[in-house]
CSV table of C-alpha atoms in Angstrom, one decimal:
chain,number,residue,atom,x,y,z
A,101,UNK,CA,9.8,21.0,-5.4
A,102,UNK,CA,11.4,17.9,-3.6
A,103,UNK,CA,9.8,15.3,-2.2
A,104,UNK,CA,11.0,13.1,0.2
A,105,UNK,CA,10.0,9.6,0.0
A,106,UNK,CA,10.0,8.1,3.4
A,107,UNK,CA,10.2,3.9,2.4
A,108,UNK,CA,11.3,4.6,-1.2
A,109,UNK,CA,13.3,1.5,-1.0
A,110,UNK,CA,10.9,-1.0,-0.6
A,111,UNK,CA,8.6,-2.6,-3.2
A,112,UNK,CA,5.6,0.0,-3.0
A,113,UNK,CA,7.9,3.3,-2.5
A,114,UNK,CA,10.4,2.0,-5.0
A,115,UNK,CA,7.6,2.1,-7.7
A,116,UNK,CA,6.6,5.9,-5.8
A,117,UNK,CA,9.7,6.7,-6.7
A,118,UNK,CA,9.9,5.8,-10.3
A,119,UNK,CA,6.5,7.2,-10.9
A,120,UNK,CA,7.3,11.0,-9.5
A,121,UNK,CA,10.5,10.5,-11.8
A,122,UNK,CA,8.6,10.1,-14.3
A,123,UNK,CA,6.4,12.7,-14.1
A,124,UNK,CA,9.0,15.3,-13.8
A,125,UNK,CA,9.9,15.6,-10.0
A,126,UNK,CA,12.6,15.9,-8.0
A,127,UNK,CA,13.6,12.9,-4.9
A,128,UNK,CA,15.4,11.5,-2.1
A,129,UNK,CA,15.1,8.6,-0.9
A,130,UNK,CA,14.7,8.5,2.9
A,131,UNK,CA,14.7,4.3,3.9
A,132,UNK,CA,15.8,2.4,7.0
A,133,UNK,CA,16.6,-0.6,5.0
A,134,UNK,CA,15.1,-3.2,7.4
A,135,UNK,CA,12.9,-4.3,4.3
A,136,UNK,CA,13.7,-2.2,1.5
A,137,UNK,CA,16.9,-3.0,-0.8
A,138,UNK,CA,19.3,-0.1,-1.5
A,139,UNK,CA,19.8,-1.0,-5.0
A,140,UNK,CA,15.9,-0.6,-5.4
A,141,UNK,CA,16.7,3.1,-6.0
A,142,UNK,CA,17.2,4.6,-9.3
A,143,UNK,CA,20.7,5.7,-10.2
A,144,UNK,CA,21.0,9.0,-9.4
A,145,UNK,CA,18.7,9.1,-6.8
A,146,UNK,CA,19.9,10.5,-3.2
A,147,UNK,CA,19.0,7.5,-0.5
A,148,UNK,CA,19.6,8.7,2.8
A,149,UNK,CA,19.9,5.9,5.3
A,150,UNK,CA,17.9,6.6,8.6
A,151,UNK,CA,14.8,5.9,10.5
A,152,UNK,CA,11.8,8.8,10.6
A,153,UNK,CA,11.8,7.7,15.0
A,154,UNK,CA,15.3,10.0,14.4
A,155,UNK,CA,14.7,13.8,14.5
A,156,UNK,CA,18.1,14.7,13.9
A,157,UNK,CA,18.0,12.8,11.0
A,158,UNK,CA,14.5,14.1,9.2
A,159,UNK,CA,15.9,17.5,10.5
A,160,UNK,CA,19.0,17.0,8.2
A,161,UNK,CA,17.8,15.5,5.1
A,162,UNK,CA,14.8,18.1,5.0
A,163,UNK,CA,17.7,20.8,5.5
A,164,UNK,CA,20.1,19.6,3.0
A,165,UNK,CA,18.3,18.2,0.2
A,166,UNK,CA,15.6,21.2,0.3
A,167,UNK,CA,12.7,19.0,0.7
A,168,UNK,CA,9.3,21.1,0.2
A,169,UNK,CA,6.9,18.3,0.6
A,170,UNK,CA,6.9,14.3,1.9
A,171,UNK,CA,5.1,11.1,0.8
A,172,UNK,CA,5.4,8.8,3.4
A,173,UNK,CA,5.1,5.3,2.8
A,174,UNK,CA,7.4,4.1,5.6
A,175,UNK,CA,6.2,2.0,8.1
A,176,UNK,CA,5.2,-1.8,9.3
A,177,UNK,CA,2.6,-3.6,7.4
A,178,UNK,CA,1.8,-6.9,8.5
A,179,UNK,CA,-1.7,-7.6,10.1
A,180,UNK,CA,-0.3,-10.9,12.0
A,181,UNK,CA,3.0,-9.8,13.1
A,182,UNK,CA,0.9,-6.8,14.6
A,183,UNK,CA,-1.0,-8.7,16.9
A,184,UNK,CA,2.0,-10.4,18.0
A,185,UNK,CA,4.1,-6.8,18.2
A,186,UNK,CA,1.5,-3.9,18.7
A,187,UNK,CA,4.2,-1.7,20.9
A,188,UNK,CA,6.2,-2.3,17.7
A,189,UNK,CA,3.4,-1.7,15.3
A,190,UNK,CA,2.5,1.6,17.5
A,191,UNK,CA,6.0,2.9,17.9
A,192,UNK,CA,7.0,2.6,14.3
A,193,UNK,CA,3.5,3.9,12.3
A,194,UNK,CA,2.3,6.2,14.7
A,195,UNK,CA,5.1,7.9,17.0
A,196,UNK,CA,6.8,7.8,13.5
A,197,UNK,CA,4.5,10.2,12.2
A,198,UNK,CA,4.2,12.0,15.1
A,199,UNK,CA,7.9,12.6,14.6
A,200,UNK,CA,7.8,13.0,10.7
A,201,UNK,CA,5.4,15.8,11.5
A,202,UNK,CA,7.4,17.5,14.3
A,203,UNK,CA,10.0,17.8,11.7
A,204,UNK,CA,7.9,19.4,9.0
A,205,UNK,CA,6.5,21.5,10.8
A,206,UNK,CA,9.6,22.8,12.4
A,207,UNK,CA,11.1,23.2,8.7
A,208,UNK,CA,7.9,24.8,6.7
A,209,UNK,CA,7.3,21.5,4.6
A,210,UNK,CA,3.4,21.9,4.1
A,211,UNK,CA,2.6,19.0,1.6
A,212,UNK,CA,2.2,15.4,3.2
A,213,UNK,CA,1.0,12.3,0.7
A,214,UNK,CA,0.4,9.4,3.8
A,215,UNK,CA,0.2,5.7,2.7
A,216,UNK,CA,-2.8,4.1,4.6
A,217,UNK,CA,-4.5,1.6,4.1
A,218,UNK,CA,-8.2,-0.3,3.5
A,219,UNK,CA,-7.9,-2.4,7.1
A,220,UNK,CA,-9.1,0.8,8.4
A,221,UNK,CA,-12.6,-0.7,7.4
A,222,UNK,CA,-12.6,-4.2,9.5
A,223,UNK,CA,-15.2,-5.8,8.2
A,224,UNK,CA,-17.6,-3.3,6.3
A,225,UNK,CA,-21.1,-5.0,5.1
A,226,UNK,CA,-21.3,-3.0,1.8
A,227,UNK,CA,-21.1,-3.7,-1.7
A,228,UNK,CA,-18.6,-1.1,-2.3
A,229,UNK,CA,-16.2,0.6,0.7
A,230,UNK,CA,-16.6,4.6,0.3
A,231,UNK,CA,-14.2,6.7,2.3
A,232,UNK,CA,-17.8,7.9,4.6
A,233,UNK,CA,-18.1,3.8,5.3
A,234,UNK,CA,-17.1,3.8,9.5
A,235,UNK,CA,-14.0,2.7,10.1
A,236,UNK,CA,-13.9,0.0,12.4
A,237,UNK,CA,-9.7,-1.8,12.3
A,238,UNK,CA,-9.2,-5.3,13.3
A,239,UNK,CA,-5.9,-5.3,13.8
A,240,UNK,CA,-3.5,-3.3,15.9
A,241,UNK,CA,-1.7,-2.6,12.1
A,242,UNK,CA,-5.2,-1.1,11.0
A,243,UNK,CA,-5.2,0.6,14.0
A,244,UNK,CA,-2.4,2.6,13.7
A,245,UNK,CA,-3.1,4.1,10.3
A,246,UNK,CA,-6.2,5.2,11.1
A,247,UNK,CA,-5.1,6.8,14.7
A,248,UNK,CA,-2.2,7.9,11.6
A,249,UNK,CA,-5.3,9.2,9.6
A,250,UNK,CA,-6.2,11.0,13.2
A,251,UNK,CA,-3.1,12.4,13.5
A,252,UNK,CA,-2.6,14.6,10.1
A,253,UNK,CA,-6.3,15.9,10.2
A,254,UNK,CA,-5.4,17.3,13.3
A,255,UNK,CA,-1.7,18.8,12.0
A,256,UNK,CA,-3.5,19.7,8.9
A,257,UNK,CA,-6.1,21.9,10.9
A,258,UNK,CA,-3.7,23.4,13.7
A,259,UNK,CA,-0.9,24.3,10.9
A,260,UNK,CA,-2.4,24.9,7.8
A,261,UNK,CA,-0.7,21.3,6.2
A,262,UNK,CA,-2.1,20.0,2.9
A,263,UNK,CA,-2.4,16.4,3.1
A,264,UNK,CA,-3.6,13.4,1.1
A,265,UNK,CA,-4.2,10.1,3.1
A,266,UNK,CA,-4.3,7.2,0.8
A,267,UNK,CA,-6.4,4.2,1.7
A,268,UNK,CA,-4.7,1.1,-0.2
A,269,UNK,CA,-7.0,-2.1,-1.0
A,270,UNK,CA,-5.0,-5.2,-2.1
A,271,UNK,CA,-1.8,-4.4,-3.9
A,272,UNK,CA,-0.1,-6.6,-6.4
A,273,UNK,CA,2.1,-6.6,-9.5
A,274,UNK,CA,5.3,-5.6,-10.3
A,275,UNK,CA,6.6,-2.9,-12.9
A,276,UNK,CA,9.6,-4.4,-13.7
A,277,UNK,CA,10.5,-8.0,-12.3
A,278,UNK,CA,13.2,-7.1,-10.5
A,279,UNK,CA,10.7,-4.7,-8.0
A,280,UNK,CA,8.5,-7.7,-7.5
A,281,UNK,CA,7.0,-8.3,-3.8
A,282,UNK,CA,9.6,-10.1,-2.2
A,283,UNK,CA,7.0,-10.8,1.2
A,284,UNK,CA,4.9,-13.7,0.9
A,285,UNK,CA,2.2,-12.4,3.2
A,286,UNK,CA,-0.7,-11.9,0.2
A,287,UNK,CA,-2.9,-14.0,-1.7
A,288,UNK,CA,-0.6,-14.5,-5.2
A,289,UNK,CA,2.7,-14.9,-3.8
A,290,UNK,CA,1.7,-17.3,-1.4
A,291,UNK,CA,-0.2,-19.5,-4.2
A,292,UNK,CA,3.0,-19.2,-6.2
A,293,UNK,CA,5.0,-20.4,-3.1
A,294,UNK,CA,2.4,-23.6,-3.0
A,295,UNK,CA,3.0,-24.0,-6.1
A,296,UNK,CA,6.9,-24.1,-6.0
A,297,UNK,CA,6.7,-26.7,-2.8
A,298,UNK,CA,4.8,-28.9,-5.4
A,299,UNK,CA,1.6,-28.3,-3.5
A,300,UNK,CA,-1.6,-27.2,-4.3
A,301,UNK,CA,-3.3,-23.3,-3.2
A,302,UNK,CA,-5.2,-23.0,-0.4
A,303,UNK,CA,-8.4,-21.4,0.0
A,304,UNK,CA,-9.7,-20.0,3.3
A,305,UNK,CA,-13.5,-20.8,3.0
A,306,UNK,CA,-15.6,-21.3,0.6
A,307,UNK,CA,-19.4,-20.6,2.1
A,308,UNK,CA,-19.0,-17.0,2.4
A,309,UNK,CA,-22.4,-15.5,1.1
A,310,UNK,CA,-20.6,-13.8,-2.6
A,311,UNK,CA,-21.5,-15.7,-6.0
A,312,UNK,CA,-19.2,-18.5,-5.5
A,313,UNK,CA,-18.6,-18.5,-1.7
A,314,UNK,CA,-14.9,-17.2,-1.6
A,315,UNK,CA,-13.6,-13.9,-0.5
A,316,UNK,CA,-14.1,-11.2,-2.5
A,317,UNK,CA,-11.2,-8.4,-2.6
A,318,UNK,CA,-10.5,-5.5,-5.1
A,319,UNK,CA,-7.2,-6.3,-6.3
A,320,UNK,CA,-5.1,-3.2,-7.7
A,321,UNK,CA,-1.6,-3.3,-9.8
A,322,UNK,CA,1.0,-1.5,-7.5
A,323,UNK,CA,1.7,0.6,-11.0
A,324,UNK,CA,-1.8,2.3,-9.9
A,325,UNK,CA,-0.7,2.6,-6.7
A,326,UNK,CA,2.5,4.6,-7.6
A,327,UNK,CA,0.8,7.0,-10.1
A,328,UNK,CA,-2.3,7.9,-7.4
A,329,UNK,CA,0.7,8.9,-5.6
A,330,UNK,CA,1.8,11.3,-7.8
A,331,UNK,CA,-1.7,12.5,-8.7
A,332,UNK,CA,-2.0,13.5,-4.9
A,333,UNK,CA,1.6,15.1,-4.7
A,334,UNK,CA,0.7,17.1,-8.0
A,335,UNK,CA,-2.9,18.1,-6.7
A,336,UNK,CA,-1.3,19.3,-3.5
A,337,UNK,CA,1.5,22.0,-5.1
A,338,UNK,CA,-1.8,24.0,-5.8
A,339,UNK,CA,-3.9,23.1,-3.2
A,340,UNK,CA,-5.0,26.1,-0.2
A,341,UNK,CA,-3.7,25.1,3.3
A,342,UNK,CA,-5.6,22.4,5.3
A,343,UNK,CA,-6.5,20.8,2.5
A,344,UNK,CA,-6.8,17.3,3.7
A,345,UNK,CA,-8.6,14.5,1.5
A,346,UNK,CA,-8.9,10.9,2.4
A,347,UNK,CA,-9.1,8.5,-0.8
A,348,UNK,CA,-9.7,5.2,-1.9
A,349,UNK,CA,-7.1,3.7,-3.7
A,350,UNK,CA,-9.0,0.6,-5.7
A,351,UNK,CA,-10.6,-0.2,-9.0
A,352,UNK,CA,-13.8,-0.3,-7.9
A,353,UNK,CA,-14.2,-4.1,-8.9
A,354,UNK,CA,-14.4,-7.2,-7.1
A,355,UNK,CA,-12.7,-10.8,-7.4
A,356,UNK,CA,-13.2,-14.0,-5.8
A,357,UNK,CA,-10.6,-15.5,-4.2
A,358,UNK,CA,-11.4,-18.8,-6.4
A,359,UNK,CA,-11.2,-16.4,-9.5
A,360,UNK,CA,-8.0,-15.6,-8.8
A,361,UNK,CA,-6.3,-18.7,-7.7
A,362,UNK,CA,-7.6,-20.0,-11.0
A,363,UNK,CA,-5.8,-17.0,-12.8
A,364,UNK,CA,-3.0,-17.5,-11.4
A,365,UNK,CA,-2.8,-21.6,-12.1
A,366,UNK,CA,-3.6,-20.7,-15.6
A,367,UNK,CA,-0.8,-17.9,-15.9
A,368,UNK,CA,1.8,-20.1,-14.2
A,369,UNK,CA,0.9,-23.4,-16.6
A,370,UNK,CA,-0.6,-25.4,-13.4
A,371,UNK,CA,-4.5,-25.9,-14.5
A,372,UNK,CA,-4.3,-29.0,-13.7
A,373,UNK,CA,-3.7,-28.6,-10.1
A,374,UNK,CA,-7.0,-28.4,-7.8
A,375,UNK,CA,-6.9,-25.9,-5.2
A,376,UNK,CA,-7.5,-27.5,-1.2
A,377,UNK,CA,-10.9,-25.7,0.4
A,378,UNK,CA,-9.4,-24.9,3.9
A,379,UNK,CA,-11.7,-23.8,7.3
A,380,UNK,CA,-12.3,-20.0,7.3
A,381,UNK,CA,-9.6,-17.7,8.8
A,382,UNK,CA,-11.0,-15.5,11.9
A,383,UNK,CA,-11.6,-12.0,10.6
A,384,UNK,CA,-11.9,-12.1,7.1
A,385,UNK,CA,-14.5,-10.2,5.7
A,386,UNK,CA,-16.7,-11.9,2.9
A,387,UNK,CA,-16.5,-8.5,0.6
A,388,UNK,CA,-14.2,-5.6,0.7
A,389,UNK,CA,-14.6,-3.3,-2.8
A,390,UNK,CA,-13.4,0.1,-2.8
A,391,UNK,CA,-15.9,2.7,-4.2
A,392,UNK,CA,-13.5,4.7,-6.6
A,393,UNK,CA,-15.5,7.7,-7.4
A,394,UNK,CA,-14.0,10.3,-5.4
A,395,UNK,CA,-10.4,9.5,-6.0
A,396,UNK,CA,-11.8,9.8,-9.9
A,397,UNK,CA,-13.2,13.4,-8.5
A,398,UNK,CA,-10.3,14.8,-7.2
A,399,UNK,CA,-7.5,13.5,-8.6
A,400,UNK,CA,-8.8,12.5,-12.1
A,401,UNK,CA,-7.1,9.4,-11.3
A,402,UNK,CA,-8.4,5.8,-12.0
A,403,UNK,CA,-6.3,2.6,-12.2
A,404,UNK,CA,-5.4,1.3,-15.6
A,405,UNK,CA,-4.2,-2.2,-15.2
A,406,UNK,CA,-6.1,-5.2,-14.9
A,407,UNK,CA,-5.5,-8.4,-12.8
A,408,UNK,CA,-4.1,-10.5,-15.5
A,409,UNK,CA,-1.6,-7.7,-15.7
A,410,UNK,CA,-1.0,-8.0,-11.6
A,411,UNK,CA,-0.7,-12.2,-12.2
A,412,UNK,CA,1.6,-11.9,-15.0
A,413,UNK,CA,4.1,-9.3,-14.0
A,414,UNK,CA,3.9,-11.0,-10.4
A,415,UNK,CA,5.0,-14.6,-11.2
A,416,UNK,CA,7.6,-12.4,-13.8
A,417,UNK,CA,9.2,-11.2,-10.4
A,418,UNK,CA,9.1,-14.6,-8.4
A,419,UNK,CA,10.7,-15.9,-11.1
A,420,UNK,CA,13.3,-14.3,-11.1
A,421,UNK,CA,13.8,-14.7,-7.8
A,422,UNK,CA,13.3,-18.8,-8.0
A,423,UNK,CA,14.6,-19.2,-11.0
């Protein structure tokens, strides 16, 4: 088989790309480049430059590279930039798709991994997030994976797709320092960016009703990420047609946000510096922990990196790129 790796060359699908590598697969890269970096690919690697809102363009690299099945991991991923740009947003995740799937369809590729994501929840008031918990977005980005969610169970049902929709929680970490993050949108690069500036991390609340009122999020090494990827590529070679599962991608545990700005100042020598208690931001959830048992079920897949691990090989990465 090849798989076609819409996004390979940004920080998630460059690691997706290293881990089907790894476990024996066959790849081209198919990347618009507005975020990802061309040299992000592995040597050797095809990288076809194009955007999946281009028929003609799936149409040929599907044709000439003999691509039997996709992971798609292309797309727009900012909550804030989506509530300023939802056309955007819409155009780009979910007539995307659309198009992705016209093209599969057309060309007999049954096997679709999709990248979504945990904002499909909102605000869930559970201990742990299980893929039955309603979906209830908050943002127009949230939106537009789950009306992407929508979209394959319907594809998968009409023509006999197998599909695997991947529900992300917070991503971090780098596998090599050179693939680090290079978007400060998230909770460790932007204390490392504090940091750097000379000031100190802020946290967003701190009377949230968790042990030591802070946000709680389940924090998962983007290493995990990439091999729950191939777990769901390999699962679907065998799988019958329709098969279409909807998974979790976590660890199943929780951390504060105080725990972790306190990791972090301890990884990056700065335990002296005291972190600045700012107002809550609208929208953010006190908890959001995945329940991982039924990606364990059907993929015998569970994360094997810890958040030490996503600190260390994180500030490894922004290191190198503020040297």
């Amino acid at each position: 088989m090849t798989w076609m790796v819409t996004g390979g060359a940004g920080y998630i699908g460059a690691h997706v790309v290293r881990a089907m590598l790894a476990g024996g697969q066959q790849v081209v890269v198919f990347d618009d480049l507005s975020t990802g970096r061309a040299d992000a690919v592995p040597d050797g690697v095809p990288l076809v430059t194009g955007t999946v809102l281009d028929r003609e363009a799936l149409d040929t690299v599907i044709r000439e590279h003999g691509v039997t099945g996709v992971v798609h991991v292309a797309g727009k991923k900012q909550v804030g930039e989506s509530v300023e740009r939802p056309l955007h947003y819409y155009k780009e995740n979910v007539t995307g798709l659309e198009v992705l799937l016209e093209a599969m369809v057309a060309a007999g590729v049954e096997r679709l991994v999709f990248s979504s994501s945990a904002a499909v929840y909102g605000m869930p008031d559970v201990d742990l997030v299980t893929e039955t918990t309603p979906c209830a977005p908050m943002s127009p980005y949230g939106e537009t994976k789950l009306v992407g969610e929508w979209l394959i169970h319907a594809a998968a049902r009409a023509h006999g797709l197998r599909c695997a929709s991947l529900r992300y929680f917070n991503v971090a970490g780098a596998a090599a320092p050179e693939l680090a993050d290079a978007g400060v949108f998230n909770l460790i690069p932007m204390v490392f960016e504090r940091l750097e500036a000379g000031g100190s991390p802020r946290i967003f609340g701190d009377d949230y009703a968790t042990e030591d009122g802070t946000c709680v999020r389940d924090y998962i090494h983007v290493e995990d990420i990439a091999s729950a990827h191939l777990a769901a590529a390999r699962r679907l070679e065998s799988a019958e047609p329709g098969t279409d599962l909807t998974l979790n991608i976590g660890r199943g545990e929780g951390s504060s946000v105080r725990e972790m700005v306190d990791r972090i100042l301890k990884v990056t020598g700065h335990e002296d510096t005291v972190a600045e208690v700012a107002p809550r931001r609208p929208g953010d959830p006190a908890r959001v922990v995945a329940s991982a048992d039924r990606i364990r079920r059907e993929l015998d897949w569970s994360a094997r990196y810890g958040v030490d691990e996503m600190i260390e090989s994180a500030w490894q990465g922004w290191r190198l790129r503020h040297p």
